mmCIF file of C-alpha atoms in Angstrom:
data_model
loop_
_atom_site.group_PDB
_atom_site.id
_atom_site.type_symbol
_atom_site.label_atom_id
_atom_site.label_comp_id
_atom_site.label_asym_id
_atom_site.label_seq_id
_atom_site.Cartn_x
_atom_site.Cartn_y
_atom_site.Cartn_z
ATOM 1 C CA MET A 294 0.000 0.000 0.000
ATOM 2 C CA THR A 295 2.827 2.383 0.898
ATOM 3 C CA MET A 296 4.562 1.605 -2.387
ATOM 4 C CA GLU A 297 1.363 2.466 -4.312
ATOM 5 C CA ILE A 298 1.098 5.834 -2.512
ATOM 6 C CA GLU A 299 4.746 6.646 -3.250
ATOM 7 C CA SER A 300 4.286 5.657 -6.892
ATOM 8 C CA SER A 301 1.256 7.948 -7.144
ATOM 9 C CA LYS A 302 3.266 10.878 -5.695
ATOM 10 C CA VAL A 303 6.025 10.290 -8.234
ATOM 11 C CA ALA A 304 3.474 10.426 -11.068
ATOM 12 C CA TYR A 305 2.270 13.817 -9.775
ATOM 13 C CA ILE A 306 5.855 15.116 -9.645
ATOM 14 C CA TRP A 307 6.491 13.924 -13.211
ATOM 15 C CA CYS A 308 3.385 15.723 -14.489
ATOM 16 C CA VAL A 309 4.141 18.990 -12.640
ATOM 17 C CA PHE A 310 7.719 18.974 -13.947
ATOM 18 C CA SER A 311 6.441 18.349 -17.497
ATOM 19 C CA SER A 312 4.039 21.287 -17.269
ATOM 20 C CA LEU A 313 6.793 23.629 -16.106
ATOM 21 C CA CYS A 314 9.021 22.515 -18.971
ATOM 22 C CA TYR A 315 6.231 23.110 -21.468
ATOM 23 C CA ALA A 316 5.746 26.644 -20.096
ATOM 24 C CA GLY A 317 9.391 27.497 -20.759
ATOM 25 C CA PHE A 318 9.144 25.791 -24.142
ATOM 26 C CA ALA A 319 6.216 28.015 -25.218
ATOM 27 C CA ILE A 320 8.084 31.233 -24.354
ATOM 28 C CA ILE A 321 11.345 30.158 -26.008
ATOM 29 C CA THR A 322 9.465 28.987 -29.114
ATOM 30 C CA LYS A 323 7.569 32.267 -29.472
ATOM 31 C CA LEU A 324 10.787 34.299 -29.171
ATOM 32 C CA THR A 325 12.533 32.098 -31.750
ATOM 33 C CA LEU A 326 9.721 32.180 -34.307
ATOM 34 C CA ASP A 327 9.371 35.951 -33.918
ATOM 35 C CA ARG A 328 13.057 36.206 -34.888
ATOM 36 C CA GLY A 329 12.242 34.534 -38.192
ATOM 37 C CA MET A 330 13.278 30.903 -37.680
ATOM 38 C CA SER A 331 11.314 28.466 -39.843
ATOM 39 C CA ARG A 332 8.842 26.327 -37.889
ATOM 40 C CA TYR A 333 9.692 23.353 -40.133
ATOM 41 C CA VAL A 334 13.413 23.651 -39.409
ATOM 42 C CA LEU A 335 12.695 23.949 -35.691
ATOM 43 C CA VAL A 336 10.680 20.705 -35.786
ATOM 44 C CA ALA A 337 13.414 18.876 -37.714
ATOM 45 C CA TYR A 338 16.233 20.019 -35.418
ATOM 46 C CA GLY A 339 14.138 19.297 -32.343
ATOM 47 C CA HIS A 340 13.509 15.706 -33.424
ATOM 48 C CA ALA A 341 17.164 15.233 -34.348
ATOM 49 C CA PHE A 342 18.366 16.373 -30.910
ATOM 50 C CA ALA A 343 15.670 14.234 -29.274
ATOM 51 C CA THR A 344 16.831 11.158 -31.180
ATOM 52 C CA LEU A 345 20.422 11.698 -30.086
ATOM 53 C CA THR A 346 19.493 12.394 -26.448
ATOM 54 C CA THR A 347 17.156 9.430 -26.004
ATOM 55 C CA ALA A 348 19.531 7.069 -27.845
ATOM 56 C CA ILE A 349 22.259 7.893 -25.301
ATOM 57 C CA LEU A 350 19.804 7.485 -22.391
ATOM 58 C CA ALA A 351 18.611 4.161 -23.805
ATOM 59 C CA LEU A 352 22.149 2.767 -23.638
ATOM 60 C CA PHE A 353 22.118 3.230 -19.854
ATOM 61 C CA PHE A 354 18.494 2.652 -18.836
ATOM 62 C CA ASP A 355 16.731 0.375 -21.330
ATOM 63 C CA ARG A 356 19.369 -2.286 -22.006
ATOM 64 C CA SER A 357 18.026 -4.609 -19.306
ATOM 65 C CA ILE A 358 14.561 -4.954 -20.867
ATOM 66 C CA LYS A 359 14.778 -8.258 -22.693
ATOM 67 C CA GLU A 360 11.082 -8.946 -23.286
ATOM 68 C CA CYS A 361 10.773 -6.143 -25.856
ATOM 69 C CA ARG A 362 10.314 -7.333 -29.406
ATOM 70 C CA LEU A 363 10.106 -5.006 -32.356
ATOM 71 C CA THR A 364 7.143 -6.707 -34.002
ATOM 72 C CA LEU A 365 5.328 -5.474 -37.087
ATOM 73 C CA PRO A 366 2.443 -3.870 -35.095
ATOM 74 C CA VAL A 367 4.932 -2.106 -32.801
ATOM 75 C CA SER A 368 6.964 -0.870 -35.794
ATOM 76 C CA ARG A 369 3.777 0.423 -37.411
ATOM 77 C CA ASN A 370 2.845 2.287 -34.221
ATOM 78 C CA ILE A 371 6.332 3.813 -33.981
ATOM 79 C CA VAL A 372 6.016 5.159 -37.524
ATOM 80 C CA PHE A 373 2.633 6.697 -36.706
ATOM 81 C CA LEU A 374 4.017 8.165 -33.474
ATOM 82 C CA GLY A 375 6.832 9.789 -35.465
ATOM 83 C CA ILE A 376 4.400 11.227 -38.020
ATOM 84 C CA LEU A 377 2.004 12.477 -35.347
ATOM 85 C CA GLY A 378 4.880 13.996 -33.370
ATOM 86 C CA ALA A 379 6.125 15.971 -36.377
ATOM 87 C CA LEU A 380 2.573 17.050 -37.301
ATOM 88 C CA LEU A 381 1.458 18.215 -33.870
ATOM 89 C CA ARG A 382 4.632 20.219 -33.254
ATOM 90 C CA THR A 383 4.444 21.905 -36.666
ATOM 91 C CA LEU A 384 0.821 22.853 -35.969
ATOM 92 C CA PHE A 385 1.718 24.177 -32.519
ATOM 93 C CA TYR A 386 4.477 26.369 -33.954
ATOM 94 C CA GLY A 387 2.113 27.666 -36.648
ATOM 95 C CA GLY A 388 -0.586 28.381 -34.074
ATOM 96 C CA ILE A 389 1.731 30.211 -31.702
ATOM 97 C CA GLU A 390 3.063 32.324 -34.607
ATOM 98 C CA CYS A 391 -0.453 33.508 -35.476
ATOM 99 C CA THR A 392 -1.641 34.098 -31.896
ATOM 100 C CA SER A 393 0.378 34.373 -28.674
ATOM 101 C CA SER A 394 2.187 32.055 -26.285
ATOM 102 C CA THR A 395 -0.488 32.505 -23.586
ATOM 103 C CA PHE A 396 -3.318 31.761 -26.010
ATOM 104 C CA ALA A 397 -1.515 28.730 -27.428
ATOM 105 C CA ALA A 398 -0.812 27.325 -23.953
ATOM 106 C CA ALA A 399 -4.443 27.812 -22.934
ATOM 107 C CA MET A 400 -5.753 26.136 -26.097
ATOM 108 C CA THR A 401 -3.598 23.068 -25.480
ATOM 109 C CA ASN A 402 -5.712 22.494 -22.351
ATOM 110 C CA LEU A 403 -8.313 21.073 -24.724
ATOM 111 C CA THR A 404 -6.071 18.030 -25.157
ATOM 112 C CA PRO A 405 -7.406 16.202 -22.050
ATOM 113 C CA SER A 406 -11.022 16.590 -23.205
ATOM 114 C CA ILE A 407 -10.199 15.278 -26.670
ATOM 115 C CA THR A 408 -8.048 12.536 -25.137
ATOM 116 C CA PHE A 409 -11.023 11.544 -22.978
ATOM 117 C CA LEU A 410 -13.297 11.309 -26.030
ATOM 118 C CA LEU A 411 -10.749 9.244 -27.965
ATOM 119 C CA ALA A 412 -10.127 7.044 -24.921
ATOM 120 C CA ILE A 413 -13.847 6.266 -24.760
ATOM 121 C CA PHE A 414 -13.862 5.456 -28.467
ATOM 122 C CA CYS A 415 -10.839 3.155 -27.984
ATOM 123 C CA ARG A 416 -12.450 1.574 -24.882
ATOM 124 C CA MET A 417 -9.692 2.798 -22.590
ATOM 125 C CA GLU A 418 -12.105 4.842 -20.455
ATOM 126 C CA LYS A 419 -15.433 3.911 -18.857
ATOM 127 C CA LEU A 420 -18.575 5.960 -19.460
ATOM 128 C CA VAL A 421 -21.706 5.087 -17.479
ATOM 129 C CA ILE A 422 -24.185 7.976 -17.718
ATOM 130 C CA LYS A 423 -25.823 7.195 -14.360
ATOM 131 C CA LYS A 424 -22.542 7.548 -12.441
ATOM 132 C CA HIS A 425 -21.516 10.944 -11.048
ATOM 133 C CA SER A 426 -17.930 10.405 -12.212
ATOM 134 C CA SER A 427 -19.040 9.951 -15.823
ATOM 135 C CA GLN A 428 -21.356 12.959 -15.589
ATOM 136 C CA ALA A 429 -18.460 15.056 -14.295
ATOM 137 C CA LYS A 430 -16.248 13.991 -17.198
ATOM 138 C CA ILE A 431 -18.961 14.754 -19.767
ATOM 139 C CA ALA A 432 -19.705 18.161 -18.197
ATOM 140 C CA GLY A 433 -15.988 18.928 -18.009
ATOM 141 C CA THR A 434 -15.546 18.147 -21.694
ATOM 142 C CA LEU A 435 -18.432 20.443 -22.700
ATOM 143 C CA VAL A 436 -17.232 23.294 -20.452
ATOM 144 C CA SER A 437 -13.685 22.996 -21.848
ATOM 145 C CA PHE A 438 -14.873 23.246 -25.434
ATOM 146 C CA GLY A 439 -17.040 26.242 -24.489
ATOM 147 C CA GLY A 440 -14.007 27.976 -23.010
ATOM 148 C CA ALA A 441 -11.963 27.299 -26.141
ATOM 149 C CA THR A 442 -14.734 28.795 -28.293
ATOM 150 C CA ILE A 443 -14.769 31.976 -26.198
ATOM 151 C CA MET A 444 -10.998 32.286 -26.413
ATOM 152 C CA THR A 445 -11.054 31.865 -30.182
ATOM 153 C CA LEU A 446 -13.834 34.322 -31.015
ATOM 154 C CA TYR A 447 -13.721 36.884 -28.222
ATOM 155 C CA LYS A 448 -10.847 39.005 -26.902
ATOM 156 C CA GLY A 449 -12.507 41.687 -24.793
ATOM 157 C CA ILE A 450 -10.796 44.397 -22.763
ATOM 158 C CA THR A 451 -7.094 44.260 -21.918
ATOM 159 C CA LEU A 452 -6.819 43.326 -18.248
ATOM 160 C CA LEU A 453 -3.025 43.411 -17.869
ATOM 161 C CA SER A 454 -0.427 44.921 -20.150
ATOM 162 C CA TRP A 455 2.928 46.696 -20.067
ATOM 163 C CA HIS A 456 1.624 49.124 -22.694
ATOM 164 C CA ASN A 457 0.321 52.556 -21.792
ATOM 165 C CA GLN A 458 -3.290 53.466 -21.051
ATOM 166 C CA ASN A 459 -3.951 54.955 -24.501
ATOM 167 C CA THR A 460 -2.763 51.812 -26.233
ATOM 168 C CA ASN A 461 -5.062 49.758 -24.045
ATOM 169 C CA GLN A 462 -8.063 51.939 -24.830
ATOM 170 C CA ALA A 463 -7.328 51.787 -28.556
ATOM 171 C CA HIS A 464 -6.957 48.053 -28.387
ATOM 172 C CA TYR A 465 -10.197 47.760 -26.412
ATOM 173 C CA SER A 466 -12.120 49.636 -29.077
ATOM 174 C CA LYS A 467 -11.012 47.061 -31.596
ATOM 175 C CA SER A 468 -11.345 43.933 -29.480
ATOM 176 C CA LYS A 469 -14.431 44.422 -27.293
ATOM 177 C CA VAL A 470 -16.599 42.659 -29.867
ATOM 178 C CA PHE A 471 -16.177 39.166 -31.249
ATOM 179 C CA SER A 472 -12.963 38.991 -33.228
ATOM 180 C CA LEU A 473 -12.913 37.861 -36.860
ATOM 181 C CA ASP A 474 -9.192 38.350 -37.387
ATOM 182 C CA GLN A 475 -8.210 35.778 -40.025
ATOM 183 C CA GLY A 476 -4.733 35.187 -38.624
ATOM 184 C CA TRP A 477 -6.122 34.621 -35.139
ATOM 185 C CA ILE A 478 -8.818 32.241 -36.440
ATOM 186 C CA MET A 479 -6.258 30.336 -38.546
ATOM 187 C CA GLY A 480 -3.937 30.029 -35.550
ATOM 188 C CA SER A 481 -6.834 28.787 -33.421
ATOM 189 C CA LEU A 482 -7.706 26.124 -35.987
ATOM 190 C CA MET A 483 -4.091 24.954 -36.133
ATOM 191 C CA LEU A 484 -3.994 24.727 -32.344
ATOM 192 C CA LEU A 485 -7.278 22.808 -32.319
ATOM 193 C CA ILE A 486 -5.893 20.261 -34.801
ATOM 194 C CA HIS A 487 -2.723 20.196 -32.677
ATOM 195 C CA CYS A 488 -4.835 19.173 -29.672
ATOM 196 C CA LEU A 489 -6.519 16.435 -31.705
ATOM 197 C CA SER A 490 -3.134 15.159 -32.897
ATOM 198 C CA SER A 491 -1.755 15.286 -29.345
ATOM 199 C CA ALA A 492 -4.694 13.257 -28.040
ATOM 200 C CA ALA A 493 -4.147 10.631 -30.732
ATOM 201 C CA PHE A 494 -0.425 10.658 -29.879
ATOM 202 C CA TYR A 495 -1.111 9.985 -26.181
ATOM 203 C CA ILE A 496 -3.600 7.199 -26.929
ATOM 204 C CA LEU A 497 -1.204 5.537 -29.343
ATOM 205 C CA GLN A 498 1.635 5.928 -26.807
ATOM 206 C CA ALA A 499 -0.437 4.173 -24.146
ATOM 207 C CA LYS A 500 -1.219 1.261 -26.462
ATOM 208 C CA THR A 501 2.325 0.949 -27.811
ATOM 209 C CA ILE A 502 4.054 0.993 -24.436
ATOM 210 C CA GLU A 503 1.934 -2.006 -23.395
ATOM 211 C CA GLN A 504 3.379 -3.969 -26.318
ATOM 212 C CA TYR A 505 6.891 -2.506 -26.109
ATOM 213 C CA PRO A 506 7.721 -1.643 -22.443
ATOM 214 C CA ALA A 507 10.939 0.274 -23.145
ATOM 215 C CA PRO A 508 9.950 3.982 -22.936
ATOM 216 C CA ILE A 509 13.319 5.511 -23.830
ATOM 217 C CA VAL A 510 13.904 3.236 -26.816
ATOM 218 C CA LEU A 511 10.348 3.881 -27.963
ATOM 219 C CA THR A 512 10.862 7.638 -27.659
ATOM 220 C CA SER A 513 14.157 7.424 -29.555
ATOM 221 C CA LEU A 514 12.708 5.376 -32.410
ATOM 222 C CA SER A 515 9.637 7.593 -32.803
ATOM 223 C CA SER A 516 11.891 10.690 -32.709
ATOM 224 C CA LEU A 517 14.048 9.153 -35.431
ATOM 225 C CA VAL A 518 10.984 8.674 -37.629
ATOM 226 C CA GLY A 519 9.928 12.252 -36.831
ATOM 227 C CA THR A 520 13.390 13.499 -37.822
ATOM 228 C CA VAL A 521 13.190 11.795 -41.219
ATOM 229 C CA ILE A 522 9.624 12.963 -41.887
ATOM 230 C CA SER A 523 10.193 16.571 -40.784
ATOM 231 C CA THR A 524 13.516 16.834 -42.655
ATOM 232 C CA ILE A 525 11.921 15.662 -45.916
ATOM 233 C CA ALA A 526 9.012 18.079 -45.391
ATOM 234 C CA THR A 527 11.398 20.972 -44.704
ATOM 235 C CA LEU A 528 13.508 20.206 -47.803
ATOM 236 C CA ILE A 529 10.339 20.319 -49.888
ATOM 237 C CA LEU A 530 8.779 23.423 -48.309
ATOM 238 C CA GLU A 531 12.016 25.406 -47.852
ATOM 239 C CA HIS A 532 13.925 24.146 -50.927
ATOM 240 C CA ASN A 533 14.972 27.639 -52.042
ATOM 241 C CA LYS A 534 16.312 28.707 -48.646
ATOM 242 C CA ALA A 535 19.429 26.822 -47.589
ATOM 243 C CA SER A 536 20.169 29.564 -45.062
ATOM 244 C CA VAL A 537 17.169 28.549 -42.898
ATOM 245 C CA TRP A 538 19.184 25.581 -41.606
ATOM 246 C CA ARG A 539 21.881 27.821 -40.135
ATOM 247 C CA LEU A 540 22.044 28.009 -36.323
ATOM 248 C CA TYR A 541 23.629 30.862 -34.364
ATOM 249 C CA TRP A 542 24.872 31.173 -30.790
ATOM 250 C CA ASN A 543 21.628 32.690 -29.566
ATOM 251 C CA ILE A 544 18.035 31.633 -28.969
ATOM 252 C CA THR A 545 17.853 30.015 -32.424
ATOM 253 C CA LEU A 546 20.207 27.368 -31.038
ATOM 254 C CA LEU A 547 18.609 27.254 -27.588
ATOM 255 C CA ALA A 548 15.131 26.555 -28.980
ATOM 256 C CA PRO A 549 15.938 23.324 -30.872
ATOM 257 C CA LEU A 550 18.226 22.162 -28.043
ATOM 258 C CA PHE A 551 15.537 22.789 -25.433
ATOM 259 C CA SER A 552 12.765 21.268 -27.538
ATOM 260 C CA GLY A 553 14.893 18.285 -28.545
ATOM 261 C CA ILE A 554 16.590 17.432 -25.253
ATOM 262 C CA VAL A 555 14.084 18.619 -22.644
ATOM 263 C CA ILE A 556 10.701 18.371 -24.400
ATOM 264 C CA PHE A 557 10.972 15.707 -27.110
ATOM 265 C CA GLY A 558 13.418 13.644 -25.060
ATOM 266 C CA ILE A 559 13.153 13.890 -21.268
ATOM 267 C CA VAL A 560 9.552 15.142 -20.950
ATOM 268 C CA VAL A 561 8.125 12.675 -23.470
ATOM 269 C CA TYR A 562 9.930 9.876 -21.636
ATOM 270 C CA ILE A 563 8.665 10.789 -18.158
ATOM 271 C CA GLN A 564 5.179 11.296 -19.579
ATOM 272 C CA MET A 565 5.340 7.739 -20.881
ATOM 273 C CA LEU A 566 6.177 6.578 -17.361
ATOM 274 C CA ALA A 567 3.244 8.577 -15.983
ATOM 275 C CA ILE A 568 0.915 7.252 -18.690
ATOM 276 C CA ARG A 569 1.931 3.695 -17.814
ATOM 277 C CA GLU A 570 1.258 4.438 -14.138
ATOM 278 C CA LYS A 571 -1.924 6.566 -14.266
ATOM 279 C CA GLY A 572 -3.206 6.617 -17.873
ATOM 280 C CA PRO A 573 -3.272 9.281 -20.630
ATOM 281 C CA VAL A 574 -6.199 11.307 -19.255
ATOM 282 C CA PHE A 575 -4.430 11.835 -15.902
ATOM 283 C CA VAL A 576 -1.240 13.063 -17.577
ATOM 284 C CA THR A 577 -2.923 15.622 -19.825
ATOM 285 C CA ALA A 578 -4.997 17.012 -16.918
ATOM 286 C CA PHE A 579 -1.937 18.885 -15.593
ATOM 287 C CA SER A 580 -1.626 21.231 -18.566
ATOM 288 C CA PRO A 581 -3.370 24.180 -16.778
ATOM 289 C CA LEU A 582 -0.243 24.603 -14.666
ATOM 290 C CA ALA A 583 1.702 25.343 -17.855
ATOM 291 C CA THR A 584 -0.976 27.863 -18.899
ATOM 292 C CA ILE A 585 -0.613 29.842 -15.675
ATOM 293 C CA MET A 586 3.183 29.876 -15.959
ATOM 294 C CA VAL A 587 3.075 30.903 -19.633
ATOM 295 C CA ALA A 588 0.630 33.744 -18.883
ATOM 296 C CA ILE A 589 2.972 35.133 -16.219
ATOM 297 C CA MET A 590 6.136 34.734 -18.310
ATOM 298 C CA GLY A 591 4.403 36.005 -21.453
ATOM 299 C CA LEU A 592 3.368 39.166 -19.642
ATOM 300 C CA LEU A 593 6.778 39.768 -18.047
ATOM 301 C CA ILE A 594 9.109 38.588 -20.844
ATOM 302 C CA LEU A 595 7.184 39.017 -24.110
ATOM 303 C CA GLY A 596 4.902 41.883 -23.050
ATOM 304 C CA GLU A 597 1.814 39.983 -24.226
ATOM 305 C CA PRO A 598 -1.396 41.576 -22.873
ATOM 306 C CA LEU A 599 -3.981 39.509 -21.043
ATOM 307 C CA HIS A 600 -7.473 39.909 -22.536
ATOM 308 C CA LEU A 601 -10.781 39.288 -20.792
ATOM 309 C CA GLY A 602 -11.802 36.648 -23.347
ATOM 310 C CA SER A 603 -8.574 34.714 -22.848
ATOM 311 C CA VAL A 604 -8.888 34.764 -19.047
ATOM 312 C CA VAL A 605 -12.576 33.734 -19.026
ATOM 313 C CA GLY A 606 -11.981 31.041 -21.655
ATOM 314 C CA ALA A 607 -8.912 29.684 -19.864
ATOM 315 C CA MET A 608 -10.799 29.548 -16.557
ATOM 316 C CA LEU A 609 -13.624 27.568 -18.163
ATOM 317 C CA ILE A 610 -11.146 25.172 -19.743
ATOM 318 C CA ILE A 611 -9.386 24.659 -16.405
ATOM 319 C CA VAL A 612 -12.710 24.064 -14.593
ATOM 320 C CA GLY A 613 -13.608 21.522 -17.256
ATOM 321 C CA LEU A 614 -10.250 19.813 -16.952
ATOM 322 C CA TYR A 615 -10.514 19.361 -13.220
ATOM 323 C CA ALA A 616 -14.055 18.052 -13.548
ATOM 324 C CA ILE A 617 -12.604 15.375 -15.813
ATOM 325 C CA LEU A 618 -9.762 14.735 -13.377
ATOM 326 C CA TRP A 619 -12.184 14.466 -10.443
ATOM 327 C CA GLY A 620 -14.296 11.962 -12.352
ATOM 328 C CA LYS A 621 -11.201 9.956 -13.245
ATOM 329 C CA GLU A 622 -9.867 9.882 -9.684
ATOM 330 C CA HIS A 623 -13.325 9.056 -8.275
ATOM 331 C CA GLU A 624 -13.517 6.041 -10.581
ATOM 332 C CA ASN A 625 -10.013 4.918 -9.583
ATOM 333 C CA GLU A 626 -10.908 5.129 -5.886
ATOM 334 C CA LYS A 627 -14.037 3.054 -6.416
ATOM 335 C CA ASP A 628 -12.131 0.466 -8.452
ATOM 336 C CA ALA A 629 -9.462 0.251 -5.741
ATOM 337 C CA THR A 630 -12.124 -0.188 -3.032
ATOM 338 C CA ILE A 631 -13.841 -2.938 -5.004
ATOM 339 C CA LEU A 632 -10.505 -4.685 -5.566
ATOM 340 C CA ASP A 633 -9.589 -4.479 -1.858
ATOM 341 C CA ASN A 634 -12.991 -5.852 -0.864
ATOM 342 C CA SER A 635 -12.635 -8.713 -3.335
ATOM 343 C CA ILE A 636 -9.181 -9.614 -2.000
ATOM 344 C CA HIS A 637 -10.470 -9.450 1.584
ATOM 345 C CA GLN A 638 -13.433 -11.674 0.689
ATOM 346 C CA ILE A 639 -11.162 -14.249 -0.959
ATOM 347 C CA LYS A 640 -8.952 -14.317 2.141
ATOM 348 C CA LEU A 641 -11.984 -14.868 4.394
ATOM 349 C CA GLU A 642 -13.230 -17.717 2.214
ATOM 350 C CA LYS A 643 -9.841 -19.414 2.449
#
């Protein structure tokens, strides 16, 4: 029992650490893209550094796992994980270019709701309408999507900004009604598809790690596939611009190193461990922590204003997320109680 409690605490620590890393990742990415670095090059370099990092880690940590076999279904899943990884990161970079780091971080909070829906479809989650836990998860999903809709279509007044009062008033006159800015809408759509791709990525991760219980090797192989896919895509899309591949001793080097080593490598690995321990829905439910951190850093570092629509939408998404998390934890507690009672009954019968 004590070991189970300790294991649960470790899963929480993993998820909190991942959220903090993602917050830093969003700020660094926004700064890099604003300096003109190609999103496709950033994805390719990130996957390349991730492949190298996880390959080195695998030599030390995954050598003892002998039951892993690279079967045809596992190989197929690794290819899809690589493709999904390259796709979702390209979409995230495109979305953050068109909007802001705070908005992008808040929109990614839709991932748990979409993950929940996909998990039901894949029969990885239970849904019994009469149960309060299922009702909470359904309500949380609906509230989250409502919050995302508000964030996409409505900006509202500027609540916090480093700009002067006149700038705020001018901005308010333009943003107090529902926004139809094409760039903002396009960025929102890319982030929405990013969330869908992320949910599919987490579900596929959970299924693959059951068949191939070597998280670091799995991360390295999927990163290798992502490197190949993203490099080919970049060569096609940026074929006239050889200079886009050049890295300098500034944030253009820090961004791919951080994304490759910390995000694509270490964070993806520890998320796999957390997914194996608590499931994909639990892991994605910690993303609001990253949103709060990004909002603070975006305001202080990037000077991004906080709008009423973004705050209201983000709050609704977070409320929805924790409704889903409550439902998930309530179900786990009931399952654990039933299991303990069954074990106790078997002991009494003996």
